Amino acid sequence: KAGVTQTPRYLIKTRGQQVTLSCSPISGHRSVSWYQQTPGQGLQFLFEYFSETQRNKGNFPGRFSGRQFSNSRSEMNVSTLELGDSALYLCASSKIQGSGANVLTFGAGSRLTVL
Amino acid sequence: SQQGEEDPQALSIQEGENATMNCSYKTSINNLQWYRQNSGRGLVHLILIRSNEREKHSGRLRVTLDTSKKSSSLLITASRAADTASYFCATDPVFGPGTRLSVLP
């Protein structure tokens, strides 16, 4: 059974550019969550999608956006990149969405460096 | 704001010793989970404890939950070098800052 696949694994961008990250969840998982991980702030929740709808959102500016497709694959986009956006972006999928027992299976992450 | 907060921030022990990490949270929960992150296997789910449970075991892991104190603890018994990792508690969808555990051979 394939795990959560994130692409690209590494990327370097410059300030002001935008970036799109992709996440393919485990087959049968309909919920996809995104997290930003930095040494200073730890794991910060970005958003969660279920059945193509954003069901929960963290405290990030509007430059961070996402979407989910009908096959449950998800993308997140960061526009007008800032140096502080350098981080490991983790995607996680789960079977059960919302207030139930939402056990997350994480991908390996996409490491973004903004110069 | 962080829902869960772990302490200690870092812990260093010898192989064979037990390691205890604590987590506090702020609001009511349905369940609390613990995850482990190391360079080799990424971020992996360890154990889930529901709000109506007080203790749960999984192999060398023991988790307790005290909803009156809004706290949980993770005990790893007979630690191994392979247990070296960061451990996070999570109350969906928020993760705590984690405890860095180093197990020395």
PDB file of C-alpha atoms in Angstrom:
ATOM      1  CA  LYS A   1       0.000   0.000   0.000  1.00  0.00           C
ATOM      2  CA  ALA A   2       1.581   3.269  -1.133  1.00  0.00           C
ATOM      3  CA  GLY A   3       2.073   5.947   1.486  1.00  0.00           C
ATOM      4  CA  VAL A   4       1.482   9.665   1.264  1.00  0.00           C
ATOM      5  CA  THR A   5       3.496  11.087  -1.625  1.00  0.00           C
ATOM      6  CA  GLN A   6       4.653  14.672  -1.687  1.00  0.00           C
ATOM      7  CA  THR A   7       6.305  16.416  -4.584  1.00  0.00           C
ATOM      8  CA  PRO A   8       8.679  18.034  -5.021  1.00  0.00           C
ATOM      9  CA  ARG A   9      10.849  16.934  -2.121  1.00  0.00           C
ATOM     10  CA  TYR A  10      13.164  19.927  -2.299  1.00  0.00           C
ATOM     11  CA  LEU A  11      12.866  23.287  -3.963  1.00  0.00           C
ATOM     12  CA  ILE A  12      14.526  26.661  -3.886  1.00  0.00           C
ATOM     13  CA  LYS A  13      12.685  29.852  -4.710  1.00  0.00           C
ATOM     14  CA  THR A  14      13.395  33.550  -4.423  1.00  0.00           C
ATOM     15  CA  ARG A  15      11.388  36.157  -2.559  1.00  0.00           C
ATOM     16  CA  GLY A  16       8.291  37.259  -4.398  1.00  0.00           C
ATOM     17  CA  GLN A  17       7.882  34.045  -6.368  1.00  0.00           C
ATOM     18  CA  GLN A  18       5.095  31.577  -5.814  1.00  0.00           C
ATOM     19  CA  VAL A  19       5.219  27.856  -5.246  1.00  0.00           C
ATOM     20  CA  THR A  20       2.827  24.935  -5.594  1.00  0.00           C
ATOM     21  CA  LEU A  21       3.271  21.742  -3.613  1.00  0.00           C
ATOM     22  CA  SER A  22       1.478  18.508  -4.346  1.00  0.00           C
ATOM     23  CA  CYS A  23       0.242  15.704  -2.117  1.00  0.00           C
ATOM     24  CA  SER A  24      -1.185  12.330  -3.072  1.00  0.00           C
ATOM     25  CA  PRO A  25      -2.924  10.694  -0.105  1.00  0.00           C
ATOM     26  CA  ILE A  26      -3.141   7.023   0.729  1.00  0.00           C
ATOM     27  CA  SER A  27      -5.736   5.318  -1.429  1.00  0.00           C
ATOM     28  CA  GLY A  28      -9.110   5.519   0.290  1.00  0.00           C
ATOM     29  CA  HIS A  29      -8.165   8.464   2.492  1.00  0.00           C
ATOM     30  CA  ARG A  30     -10.412  11.413   1.786  1.00  0.00           C
ATOM     31  CA  SER A  31      -8.996  13.925   4.242  1.00  0.00           C
ATOM     32  CA  VAL A  32      -5.770  15.799   3.578  1.00  0.00           C
ATOM     33  CA  SER A  33      -4.117  18.166   6.041  1.00  0.00           C
ATOM     34  CA  TRP A  34      -1.147  20.465   5.538  1.00  0.00           C
ATOM     35  CA  TYR A  35       1.387  21.579   8.119  1.00  0.00           C
ATOM     36  CA  GLN A  36       4.353  23.923   8.109  1.00  0.00           C
ATOM     37  CA  GLN A  37       7.314  22.886  10.232  1.00  0.00           C
ATOM     38  CA  THR A  38      10.096  25.272  11.209  1.00  0.00           C
ATOM     39  CA  PRO A  39      12.683  25.065  14.006  1.00  0.00           C
ATOM     40  CA  GLY A  40      11.283  28.161  15.663  1.00  0.00           C
ATOM     41  CA  GLN A  41       7.536  27.582  15.393  1.00  0.00           C
ATOM     42  CA  GLY A  42       7.312  23.802  15.334  1.00  0.00           C
ATOM     43  CA  LEU A  43       4.423  22.148  13.510  1.00  0.00           C
ATOM     44  CA  GLN A  44       1.829  24.702  12.501  1.00  0.00           C
ATOM     45  CA  PHE A  45      -1.520  23.622  11.054  1.00  0.00           C
ATOM     46  CA  LEU A  46      -2.300  25.208   7.700  1.00  0.00           C
ATOM     47  CA  PHE A  47      -5.563  23.661   6.525  1.00  0.00           C
ATOM     48  CA  GLU A  48      -7.544  20.483   6.081  1.00  0.00           C
ATOM     49  CA  TYR A  49      -9.536  19.374   3.074  1.00  0.00           C
ATOM     50  CA  PHE A  50     -12.229  16.736   2.873  1.00  0.00           C
ATOM     51  CA  SER A  51     -14.173  15.879  -0.255  1.00  0.00           C
ATOM     52  CA  GLU A  52     -12.766  18.915  -2.067  1.00  0.00           C
ATOM     53  CA  THR A  53     -13.910  21.298   0.684  1.00  0.00           C
ATOM     54  CA  GLN A  54     -11.722  23.169   3.121  1.00  0.00           C
ATOM     55  CA  ARG A  55     -13.029  22.059   6.505  1.00  0.00           C
ATOM     56  CA  ASN A  56     -10.529  23.687   8.821  1.00  0.00           C
ATOM     57  CA  LYS A  57      -7.964  26.432   8.561  1.00  0.00           C
ATOM     58  CA  GLY A  58      -5.053  27.528  10.691  1.00  0.00           C
ATOM     59  CA  ASN A  59      -3.816  31.022  11.362  1.00  0.00           C
ATOM     60  CA  PHE A  60      -1.874  31.770   8.196  1.00  0.00           C
ATOM     61  CA  PRO A  61      -2.158  34.746   5.842  1.00  0.00           C
ATOM     62  CA  GLY A  62      -4.131  34.550   2.628  1.00  0.00           C
ATOM     63  CA  ARG A  63      -0.904  33.983   0.673  1.00  0.00           C
ATOM     64  CA  PHE A  64      -1.271  30.363   1.722  1.00  0.00           C
ATOM     65  CA  SER A  65      -4.001  28.529  -0.111  1.00  0.00           C
ATOM     66  CA  GLY A  66      -4.898  25.023  -1.037  1.00  0.00           C
ATOM     67  CA  ARG A  67      -7.303  22.846  -2.875  1.00  0.00           C
ATOM     68  CA  GLN A  68      -8.334  19.244  -3.159  1.00  0.00           C
ATOM     69  CA  PHE A  69      -9.312  17.409  -6.295  1.00  0.00           C
ATOM     70  CA  SER A  70     -11.994  14.774  -6.820  1.00  0.00           C
ATOM     71  CA  ASN A  71      -9.386  12.012  -6.531  1.00  0.00           C
ATOM     72  CA  SER A  72      -8.431  13.412  -3.077  1.00  0.00           C
ATOM     73  CA  ARG A  73      -5.061  14.671  -4.282  1.00  0.00           C
ATOM     74  CA  SER A  74      -4.272  18.057  -2.849  1.00  0.00           C
ATOM     75  CA  GLU A  75      -2.130  21.035  -3.687  1.00  0.00           C
ATOM     76  CA  MET A  76      -1.076  23.994  -1.640  1.00  0.00           C
ATOM     77  CA  ASN A  77       0.136  27.271  -3.016  1.00  0.00           C
ATOM     78  CA  VAL A  78       2.149  30.023  -1.427  1.00  0.00           C
ATOM     79  CA  SER A  79       2.242  33.306  -3.296  1.00  0.00           C
ATOM     80  CA  THR A  80       4.619  36.238  -2.893  1.00  0.00           C
ATOM     81  CA  LEU A  81       7.143  34.156  -1.010  1.00  0.00           C
ATOM     82  CA  GLU A  82       8.931  35.614   1.994  1.00  0.00           C
ATOM     83  CA  LEU A  83      12.154  34.465   3.635  1.00  0.00           C
ATOM     84  CA  GLY A  84      10.113  33.262   6.609  1.00  0.00           C
ATOM     85  CA  ASP A  85       8.245  30.803   4.420  1.00  0.00           C
ATOM     86  CA  SER A  86      11.332  28.610   4.323  1.00  0.00           C
ATOM     87  CA  ALA A  87      10.170  25.436   6.005  1.00  0.00           C
ATOM     88  CA  LEU A  88       9.326  21.795   5.701  1.00  0.00           C
ATOM     89  CA  TYR A  89       5.754  21.471   4.426  1.00  0.00           C
ATOM     90  CA  LEU A  90       4.119  18.256   5.518  1.00  0.00           C
ATOM     91  CA  CYS A  91       1.015  16.722   4.107  1.00  0.00           C
ATOM     92  CA  ALA A  92      -0.985  14.101   5.974  1.00  0.00           C
ATOM     93  CA  SER A  93      -3.936  12.000   4.973  1.00  0.00           C
ATOM     94  CA  SER A  94      -6.525  10.254   7.090  1.00  0.00           C
ATOM     95  CA  LYS A  95      -9.659   8.178   6.723  1.00  0.00           C
ATOM     96  CA  ILE A  96     -11.851   9.950   9.217  1.00  0.00           C
ATOM     97  CA  GLN A  97     -12.397  13.662   9.015  1.00  0.00           C
ATOM     98  CA  GLY A  98     -13.304  16.133  11.671  1.00  0.00           C
ATOM     99  CA  SER A  99     -13.959  15.525  15.324  1.00  0.00           C
ATOM    100  CA  GLY A 100     -13.601  11.770  15.129  1.00  0.00           C
ATOM    101  CA  ALA A 101     -10.371   9.916  15.709  1.00  0.00           C
ATOM    102  CA  ASN A 102      -8.334  11.536  12.965  1.00  0.00           C
ATOM    103  CA  VAL A 103      -5.126   9.515  12.790  1.00  0.00           C
ATOM    104  CA  LEU A 104      -2.729  11.184  10.390  1.00  0.00           C
ATOM    105  CA  THR A 105      -0.320   9.451   8.050  1.00  0.00           C
ATOM    106  CA  PHE A 106       2.348  11.910   6.984  1.00  0.00           C
ATOM    107  CA  GLY A 107       4.341  12.209   3.830  1.00  0.00           C
ATOM    108  CA  ALA A 108       8.070  12.870   3.810  1.00  0.00           C
ATOM    109  CA  GLY A 109       7.525  16.566   3.213  1.00  0.00           C
ATOM    110  CA  SER A 110       8.563  19.227   0.755  1.00  0.00           C
ATOM    111  CA  ARG A 111      11.478  21.311   1.941  1.00  0.00           C
ATOM    112  CA  LEU A 112      11.179  24.858   0.646  1.00  0.00           C
ATOM    113  CA  THR A 113      14.056  27.296   0.801  1.00  0.00           C
ATOM    114  CA  VAL A 114      13.344  30.931  -0.013  1.00  0.00           C
ATOM    115  CA  LEU A 115      16.356  33.054  -0.912  1.00  0.00           C
TER     116      LEU A 115
ATOM    117  CA  SER B   1      -2.047  29.336  19.765  1.00  0.00           C
ATOM    118  CA  GLN B   2      -0.591  25.993  20.702  1.00  0.00           C
ATOM    119  CA  GLN B   3      -3.124  23.522  22.023  1.00  0.00           C
ATOM    120  CA  GLY B   4      -0.549  21.124  23.423  1.00  0.00           C
ATOM    121  CA  GLU B   5       2.648  21.958  25.228  1.00  0.00           C
ATOM    122  CA  GLU B   6       5.252  19.319  26.000  1.00  0.00           C
ATOM    123  CA  ASP B   7       7.880  19.198  28.667  1.00  0.00           C
ATOM    124  CA  PRO B   8      10.710  18.719  28.916  1.00  0.00           C
ATOM    125  CA  GLN B   9      11.849  20.328  25.671  1.00  0.00           C
ATOM    126  CA  ALA B  10      14.798  17.956  25.564  1.00  0.00           C
ATOM    127  CA  LEU B  11      15.650  14.757  27.394  1.00  0.00           C
ATOM    128  CA  SER B  12      18.809  12.700  27.347  1.00  0.00           C
ATOM    129  CA  ILE B  13      18.944   9.210  28.871  1.00  0.00           C
ATOM    130  CA  GLN B  14      20.968   6.020  28.718  1.00  0.00           C
ATOM    131  CA  GLU B  15      19.807   2.940  26.848  1.00  0.00           C
ATOM    132  CA  GLY B  16      17.641   0.763  29.054  1.00  0.00           C
ATOM    133  CA  GLU B  17      16.292   3.664  31.096  1.00  0.00           C
ATOM    134  CA  ASN B  18      12.713   4.863  30.960  1.00  0.00           C
ATOM    135  CA  ALA B  19      11.732   8.180  29.382  1.00  0.00           C
ATOM    136  CA  THR B  20       8.716  10.214  30.406  1.00  0.00           C
ATOM    137  CA  MET B  21       7.347  13.136  28.431  1.00  0.00           C
ATOM    138  CA  ASN B  22       4.456  15.306  29.467  1.00  0.00           C
ATOM    139  CA  CYS B  23       1.911  17.247  27.485  1.00  0.00           C
ATOM    140  CA  SER B  24      -0.621  19.856  28.519  1.00  0.00           C
ATOM    141  CA  TYR B  25      -3.498  21.199  26.476  1.00  0.00           C
ATOM    142  CA  LYS B  26      -5.959  24.003  26.842  1.00  0.00           C
ATOM    143  CA  THR B  27      -9.421  23.051  25.635  1.00  0.00           C
ATOM    144  CA  SER B  28     -11.676  20.024  25.827  1.00  0.00           C
ATOM    145  CA  ILE B  29     -10.723  17.150  23.579  1.00  0.00           C
ATOM    146  CA  ASN B  30     -12.180  13.991  22.070  1.00  0.00           C
ATOM    147  CA  ASN B  31      -8.824  12.297  21.953  1.00  0.00           C
ATOM    148  CA  LEU B  32      -5.113  12.966  22.223  1.00  0.00           C
ATOM    149  CA  GLN B  33      -2.434  11.460  20.080  1.00  0.00           C
ATOM    150  CA  TRP B  34       1.316  11.050  20.241  1.00  0.00           C
ATOM    151  CA  TYR B  35       3.587  11.117  17.206  1.00  0.00           C
ATOM    152  CA  ARG B  36       7.294  10.532  16.730  1.00  0.00           C
ATOM    153  CA  GLN B  37       9.572  12.193  14.205  1.00  0.00           C
ATOM    154  CA  ASN B  38      13.057  11.110  13.285  1.00  0.00           C
ATOM    155  CA  SER B  39      15.179  11.652  10.233  1.00  0.00           C
ATOM    156  CA  GLY B  40      14.765   8.114   9.017  1.00  0.00           C
ATOM    157  CA  ARG B  41      11.000   7.568   9.128  1.00  0.00           C
ATOM    158  CA  GLY B  42       9.552  11.058   9.242  1.00  0.00           C
ATOM    159  CA  LEU B  43       6.513  11.828  11.391  1.00  0.00           C
ATOM    160  CA  VAL B  44       4.728   8.689  12.515  1.00  0.00           C
ATOM    161  CA  HIS B  45       1.627   8.103  14.639  1.00  0.00           C
ATOM    162  CA  LEU B  46       2.362   6.188  17.843  1.00  0.00           C
ATOM    163  CA  ILE B  47      -0.779   5.958  19.915  1.00  0.00           C
ATOM    164  CA  LEU B  48      -4.212   7.511  20.430  1.00  0.00           C
ATOM    165  CA  ILE B  49      -6.033   7.806  23.725  1.00  0.00           C
ATOM    166  CA  ARG B  50      -9.668   8.805  23.871  1.00  0.00           C
ATOM    167  CA  SER B  51     -11.048  11.283  26.370  1.00  0.00           C
ATOM    168  CA  ASN B  52     -12.869   8.538  28.287  1.00  0.00           C
ATOM    169  CA  GLU B  53      -9.687   6.494  28.707  1.00  0.00           C
ATOM    170  CA  ARG B  54      -7.151   7.012  31.476  1.00  0.00           C
ATOM    171  CA  GLU B  55      -4.335   4.776  30.319  1.00  0.00           C
ATOM    172  CA  LYS B  56      -3.322   2.930  27.214  1.00  0.00           C
ATOM    173  CA  HIS B  57      -0.440   0.626  26.360  1.00  0.00           C
ATOM    174  CA  SER B  58       1.236  -0.270  23.105  1.00  0.00           C
ATOM    175  CA  GLY B  59       4.379  -2.356  23.340  1.00  0.00           C
ATOM    176  CA  ARG B  60       6.922  -0.340  25.325  1.00  0.00           C
ATOM    177  CA  LEU B  61       4.704   2.743  25.261  1.00  0.00           C
ATOM    178  CA  ARG B  62       2.334   3.770  28.004  1.00  0.00           C
ATOM    179  CA  VAL B  63       0.141   6.824  27.690  1.00  0.00           C
ATOM    180  CA  THR B  64      -1.938   8.366  30.434  1.00  0.00           C
ATOM    181  CA  LEU B  65      -4.572  11.040  30.146  1.00  0.00           C
ATOM    182  CA  ASP B  66      -5.926  13.256  32.908  1.00  0.00           C
ATOM    183  CA  THR B  67      -8.744  15.340  31.477  1.00  0.00           C
ATOM    184  CA  SER B  68      -9.283  17.164  34.797  1.00  0.00           C
ATOM    185  CA  LYS B  69      -5.733  18.508  34.570  1.00  0.00           C
ATOM    186  CA  LYS B  70      -5.741  18.669  30.772  1.00  0.00           C
ATOM    187  CA  SER B  71      -2.523  16.713  30.640  1.00  0.00           C
ATOM    188  CA  SER B  72      -1.075  13.533  29.215  1.00  0.00           C
ATOM    189  CA  SER B  73       2.162  11.657  29.620  1.00  0.00           C
ATOM    190  CA  LEU B  74       4.057   9.285  27.379  1.00  0.00           C
ATOM    191  CA  LEU B  75       6.311   6.715  28.998  1.00  0.00           C
ATOM    192  CA  ILE B  76       8.804   4.746  26.943  1.00  0.00           C
ATOM    193  CA  THR B  77      10.197   1.828  28.895  1.00  0.00           C
ATOM    194  CA  ALA B  78      13.560   0.134  28.367  1.00  0.00           C
ATOM    195  CA  SER B  79      14.620   2.752  25.845  1.00  0.00           C
ATOM    196  CA  ARG B  80      16.790   1.954  22.845  1.00  0.00           C
ATOM    197  CA  ALA B  81      19.046   4.103  20.684  1.00  0.00           C
ATOM    198  CA  ALA B  82      16.433   3.778  17.948  1.00  0.00           C
ATOM    199  CA  ASP B  83      13.971   5.680  20.178  1.00  0.00           C
ATOM    200  CA  THR B  84      16.041   8.834  19.628  1.00  0.00           C
ATOM    201  CA  ALA B  85      13.553  11.215  18.038  1.00  0.00           C
ATOM    202  CA  SER B  86      11.242  14.139  18.680  1.00  0.00           C
ATOM    203  CA  TYR B  87       7.917  13.264  20.269  1.00  0.00           C
ATOM    204  CA  PHE B  88       4.804  15.363  19.781  1.00  0.00           C
ATOM    205  CA  CYS B  89       1.416  15.306  21.387  1.00  0.00           C
ATOM    206  CA  ALA B  90      -1.475  16.381  19.212  1.00  0.00           C
ATOM    207  CA  THR B  91      -5.044  17.387  19.800  1.00  0.00           C
ATOM    208  CA  ASP B  92      -6.498  17.452  16.334  1.00  0.00           C
ATOM    209  CA  PRO B  93      -5.371  19.425  14.433  1.00  0.00           C
ATOM    210  CA  VAL B  94      -2.830  21.151  16.673  1.00  0.00           C
ATOM    211  CA  PHE B  95       0.574  19.752  17.572  1.00  0.00           C
ATOM    212  CA  GLY B  96       2.637  20.690  20.581  1.00  0.00           C
ATOM    213  CA  PRO B  97       6.234  21.892  20.271  1.00  0.00           C
ATOM    214  CA  GLY B  98       7.657  18.445  20.984  1.00  0.00           C
ATOM    215  CA  THR B  99      10.230  16.821  23.236  1.00  0.00           C
ATOM    216  CA  ARG B 100      13.611  15.897  21.770  1.00  0.00           C
ATOM    217  CA  LEU B 101      14.679  12.559  23.202  1.00  0.00           C
ATOM    218  CA  SER B 102      18.246  11.357  22.919  1.00  0.00           C
ATOM    219  CA  VAL B 103      18.973   7.787  23.979  1.00  0.00           C
ATOM    220  CA  LEU B 104      22.665   7.242  24.468  1.00  0.00           C
ATOM    221  CA  PRO B 105      24.201   3.782  23.913  1.00  0.00           C
TER     222      PRO B 105
END
